[in-house]
mmCIF file of C-alpha atoms in Angstrom:
data_model
loop_
_atom_site.group_PDB
_atom_site.id
_atom_site.type_symbol
_atom_site.label_atom_id
_atom_site.label_comp_id
_atom_site.label_asym_id
_atom_site.label_seq_id
_atom_site.Cartn_x
_atom_site.Cartn_y
_atom_site.Cartn_z
ATOM 1 C CA UNK A 28 18.950 -15.892 -36.892
ATOM 2 C CA UNK A 29 21.118 -12.903 -37.172
ATOM 3 C CA UNK A 30 22.889 -14.601 -40.280
ATOM 4 C CA UNK A 31 19.513 -15.201 -41.810
ATOM 5 C CA UNK A 32 18.314 -11.656 -41.233
ATOM 6 C CA UNK A 33 21.532 -10.014 -42.518
ATOM 7 C CA UNK A 34 21.858 -12.139 -45.637
ATOM 8 C CA UNK A 35 21.111 -9.775 -48.586
ATOM 9 C CA UNK A 36 18.321 -11.196 -50.724
ATOM 10 C CA UNK A 37 15.901 -9.729 -53.262
ATOM 11 C CA UNK A 38 13.235 -12.328 -53.753
ATOM 12 C CA UNK A 39 11.175 -11.120 -50.838
ATOM 13 C CA UNK A 40 10.431 -7.904 -52.653
ATOM 14 C CA UNK A 41 8.503 -9.292 -55.338
ATOM 15 C CA UNK A 42 7.102 -12.646 -54.077
ATOM 16 C CA UNK A 43 4.517 -13.447 -51.564
ATOM 17 C CA UNK A 44 5.018 -15.703 -48.398
ATOM 18 C CA UNK A 45 2.708 -18.506 -47.886
ATOM 19 C CA UNK A 46 1.869 -21.302 -45.434
ATOM 20 C CA UNK A 47 1.898 -25.029 -45.871
ATOM 21 C CA UNK A 48 0.915 -27.438 -42.834
ATOM 22 C CA UNK A 49 2.625 -30.699 -44.156
ATOM 23 C CA UNK A 50 4.609 -32.196 -46.967
ATOM 24 C CA UNK A 51 1.651 -33.443 -49.040
ATOM 25 C CA UNK A 52 1.029 -31.848 -52.473
ATOM 26 C CA UNK A 53 -1.178 -28.988 -52.141
ATOM 27 C CA UNK A 54 -3.101 -26.870 -54.766
ATOM 28 C CA UNK A 55 -3.036 -23.194 -54.831
ATOM 29 C CA UNK A 56 -6.503 -22.098 -56.228
ATOM 30 C CA UNK A 57 -6.741 -18.462 -57.436
ATOM 31 C CA UNK A 58 -10.109 -17.112 -58.171
ATOM 32 C CA UNK A 59 -10.532 -15.535 -61.626
ATOM 33 C CA UNK A 60 -12.077 -12.142 -62.119
ATOM 34 C CA UNK A 61 -15.788 -11.632 -61.590
ATOM 35 C CA UNK A 62 -17.719 -10.989 -64.665
ATOM 36 C CA UNK A 63 -18.329 -7.155 -65.397
ATOM 37 C CA UNK A 64 -21.460 -5.704 -64.129
ATOM 38 C CA UNK A 65 -24.307 -5.288 -66.772
ATOM 39 C CA UNK A 66 -27.225 -2.932 -66.871
ATOM 40 C CA UNK A 67 -30.266 -3.835 -64.981
ATOM 41 C CA UNK A 68 -33.435 -2.479 -66.372
ATOM 42 C CA UNK A 69 -36.230 -1.157 -64.280
ATOM 43 C CA UNK A 70 -38.169 -4.157 -62.976
ATOM 44 C CA UNK A 71 -35.844 -6.762 -64.431
ATOM 45 C CA UNK A 72 -34.033 -9.418 -62.560
ATOM 46 C CA UNK A 73 -30.214 -9.331 -62.108
ATOM 47 C CA UNK A 74 -28.227 -11.484 -64.335
ATOM 48 C CA UNK A 75 -26.124 -14.176 -62.912
ATOM 49 C CA UNK A 76 -22.304 -13.878 -63.211
ATOM 50 C CA UNK A 77 -19.503 -16.394 -62.921
ATOM 51 C CA UNK A 78 -16.053 -16.557 -61.239
ATOM 52 C CA UNK A 79 -13.587 -18.877 -62.784
ATOM 53 C CA UNK A 80 -10.724 -20.603 -60.987
ATOM 54 C CA UNK A 81 -7.218 -22.025 -61.692
ATOM 55 C CA UNK A 82 -4.922 -23.982 -59.647
ATOM 56 C CA UNK A 83 -1.111 -24.761 -59.344
ATOM 57 C CA UNK A 84 0.469 -27.678 -57.331
ATOM 58 C CA UNK A 85 2.948 -26.657 -54.620
ATOM 59 C CA UNK A 86 4.874 -29.241 -52.243
ATOM 60 C CA UNK A 87 7.021 -28.476 -49.382
ATOM 61 C CA UNK A 88 10.631 -29.991 -49.248
ATOM 62 C CA UNK A 89 13.256 -30.042 -46.576
ATOM 63 C CA UNK A 90 16.763 -28.481 -47.191
ATOM 64 C CA UNK A 91 19.584 -28.898 -44.676
ATOM 65 C CA UNK A 92 23.183 -29.837 -43.883
ATOM 66 C CA UNK A 93 25.120 -31.097 -40.839
ATOM 67 C CA UNK A 94 28.491 -29.512 -40.021
ATOM 68 C CA UNK A 95 31.004 -31.271 -37.693
ATOM 69 C CA UNK A 96 33.509 -29.292 -35.652
ATOM 70 C CA UNK A 97 36.238 -31.225 -33.667
ATOM 71 C CA UNK A 98 37.323 -30.613 -30.227
ATOM 72 C CA UNK A 99 40.795 -29.784 -31.425
ATOM 73 C CA UNK A 100 39.478 -27.107 -33.891
ATOM 74 C CA UNK A 101 37.353 -25.550 -31.233
ATOM 75 C CA UNK A 102 40.204 -25.179 -28.771
ATOM 76 C CA UNK A 103 42.738 -24.007 -31.466
ATOM 77 C CA UNK A 104 40.204 -21.390 -32.793
ATOM 78 C CA UNK A 105 39.503 -19.995 -29.426
ATOM 79 C CA UNK A 106 35.636 -20.762 -29.874
ATOM 80 C CA UNK A 107 35.198 -18.291 -32.710
ATOM 81 C CA UNK A 108 33.934 -21.318 -34.828
ATOM 82 C CA UNK A 109 30.978 -21.832 -32.579
ATOM 83 C CA UNK A 110 30.203 -18.176 -32.882
ATOM 84 C CA UNK A 111 30.549 -17.631 -36.620
ATOM 85 C CA UNK A 112 29.167 -21.114 -37.877
ATOM 86 C CA UNK A 113 25.583 -20.613 -36.905
ATOM 87 C CA UNK A 114 25.483 -17.219 -38.579
ATOM 88 C CA UNK A 115 26.870 -18.697 -41.849
ATOM 89 C CA UNK A 116 24.351 -21.460 -41.728
ATOM 90 C CA UNK A 117 21.564 -18.981 -41.403
ATOM 91 C CA UNK A 118 22.951 -17.050 -44.346
ATOM 92 C CA UNK A 119 23.128 -20.359 -46.339
ATOM 93 C CA UNK A 120 19.484 -21.109 -45.466
ATOM 94 C CA UNK A 121 18.321 -17.748 -46.808
ATOM 95 C CA UNK A 122 20.433 -18.129 -49.969
ATOM 96 C CA UNK A 123 18.803 -21.480 -50.652
ATOM 97 C CA UNK A 124 15.377 -19.876 -50.745
ATOM 98 C CA UNK A 125 16.609 -17.353 -53.157
ATOM 99 C CA UNK A 126 18.076 -20.169 -55.332
ATOM 100 C CA UNK A 127 14.515 -21.821 -55.332
ATOM 101 C CA UNK A 128 12.826 -18.538 -56.544
ATOM 102 C CA UNK A 129 15.254 -17.519 -59.119
ATOM 103 C CA UNK A 130 15.514 -21.058 -60.461
ATOM 104 C CA UNK A 131 11.975 -20.703 -61.661
ATOM 105 C CA UNK A 132 13.023 -17.757 -63.911
ATOM 106 C CA UNK A 133 15.942 -19.712 -65.304
ATOM 107 C CA UNK A 134 14.236 -23.094 -65.680
ATOM 108 C CA UNK A 135 10.931 -21.702 -67.149
ATOM 109 C CA UNK A 136 8.824 -24.645 -65.858
ATOM 110 C CA UNK A 137 5.442 -25.637 -67.213
ATOM 111 C CA UNK A 138 2.364 -24.262 -65.538
ATOM 112 C CA UNK A 139 -0.825 -26.201 -64.835
ATOM 113 C CA UNK A 140 -2.093 -25.506 -68.413
ATOM 114 C CA UNK A 141 0.880 -27.414 -69.770
ATOM 115 C CA UNK A 142 2.647 -24.278 -71.187
ATOM 116 C CA UNK A 143 5.893 -22.856 -69.954
ATOM 117 C CA UNK A 144 5.661 -19.927 -67.518
ATOM 118 C CA UNK A 145 7.134 -17.442 -70.029
ATOM 119 C CA UNK A 146 5.735 -18.288 -73.317
ATOM 120 C CA UNK A 147 4.036 -16.507 -76.391
ATOM 121 C CA UNK A 148 0.719 -18.369 -75.642
ATOM 122 C CA UNK A 149 0.823 -16.649 -72.149
ATOM 123 C CA UNK A 150 1.489 -13.143 -73.839
ATOM 124 C CA UNK A 151 4.405 -12.553 -71.321
ATOM 125 C CA UNK A 152 7.439 -13.363 -73.524
ATOM 126 C CA UNK A 153 8.909 -10.847 -75.905
ATOM 127 C CA UNK A 154 8.545 -11.999 -79.493
ATOM 128 C CA UNK A 155 12.179 -10.913 -80.152
ATOM 129 C CA UNK A 156 14.825 -10.227 -77.572
ATOM 130 C CA UNK A 157 15.887 -6.653 -76.927
ATOM 131 C CA UNK A 158 18.244 -4.766 -74.624
ATOM 132 C CA UNK A 159 16.387 -2.653 -71.971
ATOM 133 C CA UNK A 160 15.306 0.583 -73.478
ATOM 134 C CA UNK A 161 12.311 2.892 -73.916
ATOM 135 C CA UNK A 162 10.787 0.895 -76.801
ATOM 136 C CA UNK A 163 11.428 -2.582 -75.321
ATOM 137 C CA UNK A 164 10.074 -1.641 -71.803
ATOM 138 C CA UNK A 165 7.101 0.224 -73.353
ATOM 139 C CA UNK A 166 6.238 -3.007 -75.116
ATOM 140 C CA UNK A 167 6.573 -5.055 -71.948
ATOM 141 C CA UNK A 168 4.432 -2.692 -69.944
ATOM 142 C CA UNK A 169 1.729 -2.613 -72.726
ATOM 143 C CA UNK A 170 1.862 -6.541 -72.598
ATOM 144 C CA UNK A 171 1.213 -6.631 -68.903
ATOM 145 C CA UNK A 172 -1.513 -3.986 -69.272
ATOM 146 C CA UNK A 173 -3.387 -5.917 -71.909
ATOM 147 C CA UNK A 174 -3.310 -9.270 -70.242
ATOM 148 C CA UNK A 175 -6.842 -10.771 -69.906
ATOM 149 C CA UNK A 176 -8.469 -13.383 -67.575
ATOM 150 C CA UNK A 177 -9.695 -15.224 -70.496
ATOM 151 C CA UNK A 178 -9.762 -14.814 -74.289
ATOM 152 C CA UNK A 179 -11.702 -11.956 -75.391
ATOM 153 C CA UNK A 180 -11.993 -10.780 -71.859
ATOM 154 C CA UNK A 181 -11.420 -7.242 -70.394
ATOM 155 C CA UNK A 182 -7.824 -6.100 -69.968
ATOM 156 C CA UNK A 183 -6.404 -6.525 -66.507
ATOM 157 C CA UNK A 184 -4.173 -3.297 -66.643
ATOM 158 C CA UNK A 185 -1.487 -4.991 -64.554
ATOM 159 C CA UNK A 186 1.051 -2.411 -63.648
ATOM 160 C CA UNK A 187 4.708 -3.322 -63.603
ATOM 161 C CA UNK A 188 6.125 -2.825 -60.134
ATOM 162 C CA UNK A 189 9.582 -4.429 -60.215
ATOM 163 C CA UNK A 190 12.175 -4.404 -63.093
ATOM 164 C CA UNK A 191 14.225 -7.495 -62.397
ATOM 165 C CA UNK A 192 17.755 -7.653 -64.055
ATOM 166 C CA UNK A 193 20.989 -9.622 -63.856
ATOM 167 C CA UNK A 194 24.090 -7.674 -62.601
ATOM 168 C CA UNK A 195 25.253 -7.117 -65.992
ATOM 169 C CA UNK A 196 22.162 -4.845 -66.753
ATOM 170 C CA UNK A 197 22.060 -2.962 -63.417
ATOM 171 C CA UNK A 198 23.691 0.220 -64.776
ATOM 172 C CA UNK A 199 21.447 0.725 -67.710
ATOM 173 C CA UNK A 200 18.348 -0.372 -65.796
ATOM 174 C CA UNK A 201 18.982 2.140 -63.120
ATOM 175 C CA UNK A 202 19.613 4.893 -65.658
ATOM 176 C CA UNK A 203 16.277 4.076 -67.533
ATOM 177 C CA UNK A 204 14.252 4.078 -64.289
ATOM 178 C CA UNK A 205 15.770 7.236 -62.779
ATOM 179 C CA UNK A 206 16.632 9.514 -65.711
ATOM 180 C CA UNK A 207 14.168 12.183 -67.032
ATOM 181 C CA UNK A 208 15.824 11.840 -70.422
ATOM 182 C CA UNK A 209 16.347 8.758 -72.526
ATOM 183 C CA UNK A 210 19.894 7.493 -71.775
ATOM 184 C CA UNK A 211 19.839 5.301 -75.012
ATOM 185 C CA UNK A 212 18.807 8.064 -77.350
ATOM 186 C CA UNK A 213 21.282 9.881 -79.687
ATOM 187 C CA UNK A 214 20.107 13.258 -78.652
ATOM 188 C CA UNK A 215 20.354 14.215 -75.003
ATOM 189 C CA UNK A 216 17.008 16.147 -74.804
ATOM 190 C CA UNK A 217 14.818 13.088 -75.673
ATOM 191 C CA UNK A 218 12.295 12.409 -72.754
ATOM 192 C CA UNK A 219 12.155 9.166 -71.038
ATOM 193 C CA UNK A 220 8.596 7.909 -70.779
ATOM 194 C CA UNK A 221 9.464 4.858 -68.702
ATOM 195 C CA UNK A 222 11.274 6.716 -66.009
ATOM 196 C CA UNK A 223 9.997 5.603 -62.498
ATOM 197 C CA UNK A 224 7.947 2.711 -64.242
ATOM 198 C CA UNK A 225 9.316 0.121 -61.763
ATOM 199 C CA UNK A 226 11.783 -0.474 -58.818
ATOM 200 C CA UNK A 227 15.018 -2.144 -60.125
ATOM 201 C CA UNK A 228 15.841 -5.456 -58.517
ATOM 202 C CA UNK A 229 19.250 -6.912 -59.201
ATOM 203 C CA UNK A 230 20.332 -10.530 -58.652
ATOM 204 C CA UNK A 231 23.433 -12.059 -59.655
ATOM 205 C CA UNK A 232 22.012 -15.492 -60.040
ATOM 206 C CA UNK A 233 20.408 -14.451 -63.217
ATOM 207 C CA UNK A 234 23.655 -13.842 -65.021
ATOM 208 C CA UNK A 235 24.727 -17.546 -64.842
ATOM 209 C CA UNK A 236 21.761 -18.323 -67.015
ATOM 210 C CA UNK A 237 21.797 -15.101 -69.202
ATOM 211 C CA UNK A 238 23.314 -11.773 -68.790
ATOM 212 C CA UNK A 239 20.848 -10.291 -71.099
ATOM 213 C CA UNK A 240 17.531 -11.389 -70.151
ATOM 214 C CA UNK A 241 15.296 -9.193 -67.973
ATOM 215 C CA UNK A 242 11.911 -9.391 -66.305
ATOM 216 C CA UNK A 243 9.032 -7.393 -64.993
ATOM 217 C CA UNK A 244 6.845 -8.396 -62.073
ATOM 218 C CA UNK A 245 3.563 -6.803 -60.787
ATOM 219 C CA UNK A 246 2.728 -6.116 -57.126
ATOM 220 C CA UNK A 247 2.585 -9.394 -55.304
ATOM 221 C CA UNK A 248 -0.024 -7.963 -53.007
ATOM 222 C CA UNK A 249 -2.514 -7.325 -55.849
ATOM 223 C CA UNK A 250 -1.562 -10.042 -58.348
ATOM 224 C CA UNK A 251 -0.342 -13.688 -58.034
ATOM 225 C CA UNK A 252 3.441 -14.032 -58.847
ATOM 226 C CA UNK A 253 5.532 -16.446 -57.162
ATOM 227 C CA UNK A 254 4.631 -17.847 -53.748
ATOM 228 C CA UNK A 255 7.309 -18.859 -51.289
ATOM 229 C CA UNK A 256 5.629 -21.047 -48.758
ATOM 230 C CA UNK A 257 7.084 -22.413 -45.350
ATOM 231 C CA UNK A 258 5.955 -25.124 -43.083
ATOM 232 C CA UNK A 259 3.328 -23.486 -40.657
ATOM 233 C CA UNK A 260 4.436 -20.179 -41.908
ATOM 234 C CA UNK A 261 7.893 -20.405 -39.998
ATOM 235 C CA UNK A 262 10.297 -18.544 -42.286
ATOM 236 C CA UNK A 263 13.397 -18.810 -40.047
ATOM 237 C CA UNK A 264 15.727 -21.809 -40.292
ATOM 238 C CA UNK A 265 15.959 -24.464 -37.447
ATOM 239 C CA UNK A 266 19.377 -24.753 -36.128
ATOM 240 C CA UNK A 267 20.433 -27.531 -33.643
ATOM 241 C CA UNK A 268 23.686 -28.165 -31.772
ATOM 242 C CA UNK A 269 24.672 -31.829 -30.615
ATOM 243 C CA UNK A 270 27.859 -33.069 -28.755
ATOM 244 C CA UNK A 271 29.523 -35.654 -30.770
ATOM 245 C CA UNK A 272 30.207 -38.228 -28.033
ATOM 246 C CA UNK A 273 32.621 -40.592 -30.081
ATOM 247 C CA UNK A 274 34.703 -37.648 -31.555
ATOM 248 C CA UNK A 275 34.734 -35.123 -28.752
ATOM 249 C CA UNK A 276 33.470 -32.497 -31.143
ATOM 250 C CA UNK A 277 30.190 -30.683 -31.965
ATOM 251 C CA UNK A 278 27.766 -31.209 -34.726
ATOM 252 C CA UNK A 279 25.521 -28.332 -35.932
ATOM 253 C CA UNK A 280 22.437 -29.048 -38.105
ATOM 254 C CA UNK A 281 20.436 -26.568 -40.085
ATOM 255 C CA UNK A 282 17.230 -27.160 -41.988
ATOM 256 C CA UNK A 283 14.310 -25.202 -43.379
ATOM 257 C CA UNK A 284 11.183 -26.473 -44.968
ATOM 258 C CA UNK A 285 10.081 -24.363 -48.034
ATOM 259 C CA UNK A 286 8.672 -24.416 -51.507
ATOM 260 C CA UNK A 287 8.632 -21.907 -54.391
ATOM 261 C CA UNK A 288 6.062 -21.856 -57.088
ATOM 262 C CA UNK A 289 4.766 -19.553 -59.775
ATOM 263 C CA UNK A 290 1.049 -19.067 -59.316
ATOM 264 C CA UNK A 291 0.191 -17.211 -62.506
ATOM 265 C CA UNK A 292 1.824 -15.881 -65.569
ATOM 266 C CA UNK A 293 -0.076 -12.653 -66.084
ATOM 267 C CA UNK A 294 1.985 -10.602 -63.667
ATOM 268 C CA UNK A 295 5.369 -11.772 -64.817
ATOM 269 C CA UNK A 296 7.081 -10.902 -68.105
ATOM 270 C CA UNK A 297 10.352 -11.902 -69.760
ATOM 271 C CA UNK A 298 12.390 -10.344 -72.452
ATOM 272 C CA UNK A 299 15.448 -12.653 -73.549
ATOM 273 C CA UNK A 300 17.526 -9.671 -74.287
ATOM 274 C CA UNK A 301 19.984 -9.042 -77.007
#
């Protein structure tokens, strides 16, 4: 558990934990917005409103490994293997969850509507790639603000909360979020209107797919982004030790039951970069 807790991860900042009670496919149903209120004239009846719904399928899976340590290795290593191996297994379990989450960004799977998570039809994919800058970030922020529950509906005004970038873009992303002047401008006195817009989240997994693509995410406590669900809500891995009778060694097993699923596209945005 110490290894699980000490493993540095970023997904928990902008995702939301969930609970599943078994391994059967489950549907996460999110309620749409309630209709805007309308004027009620004196003596008139209230008009009926509607609340739409949408659903995404999510299914738990089990991830794990067994490691065997021989009796000779234990004796020769003065027992440090039995101390260090469980910690490494805990770190591996947490990395596995991070892999599931960021694989959604790199694979760009289809949502329940048959359209990819990041797509022009979802109004959450830049029409042309651009490096992080005042203009490109301003356009991304405007796209999130103007997302609607349905065609022709009112703007949701989703505020970007997290600026998710590969390691290659960490420096410029940090400059843009913290500098009061535009670090990309030719003149040093140009103001930076996107300063403090979002918290920078850096993850090296993104570099393997694209060192230029960057993302924005809304507050997961206010909007659906990606859910990371665990069996019965147990987020820690299960680690078990067993004596190997036939080989005079020890077997260690680690497993975790989890699933990661994008629940809605509106609070997520992608720019493929340049």
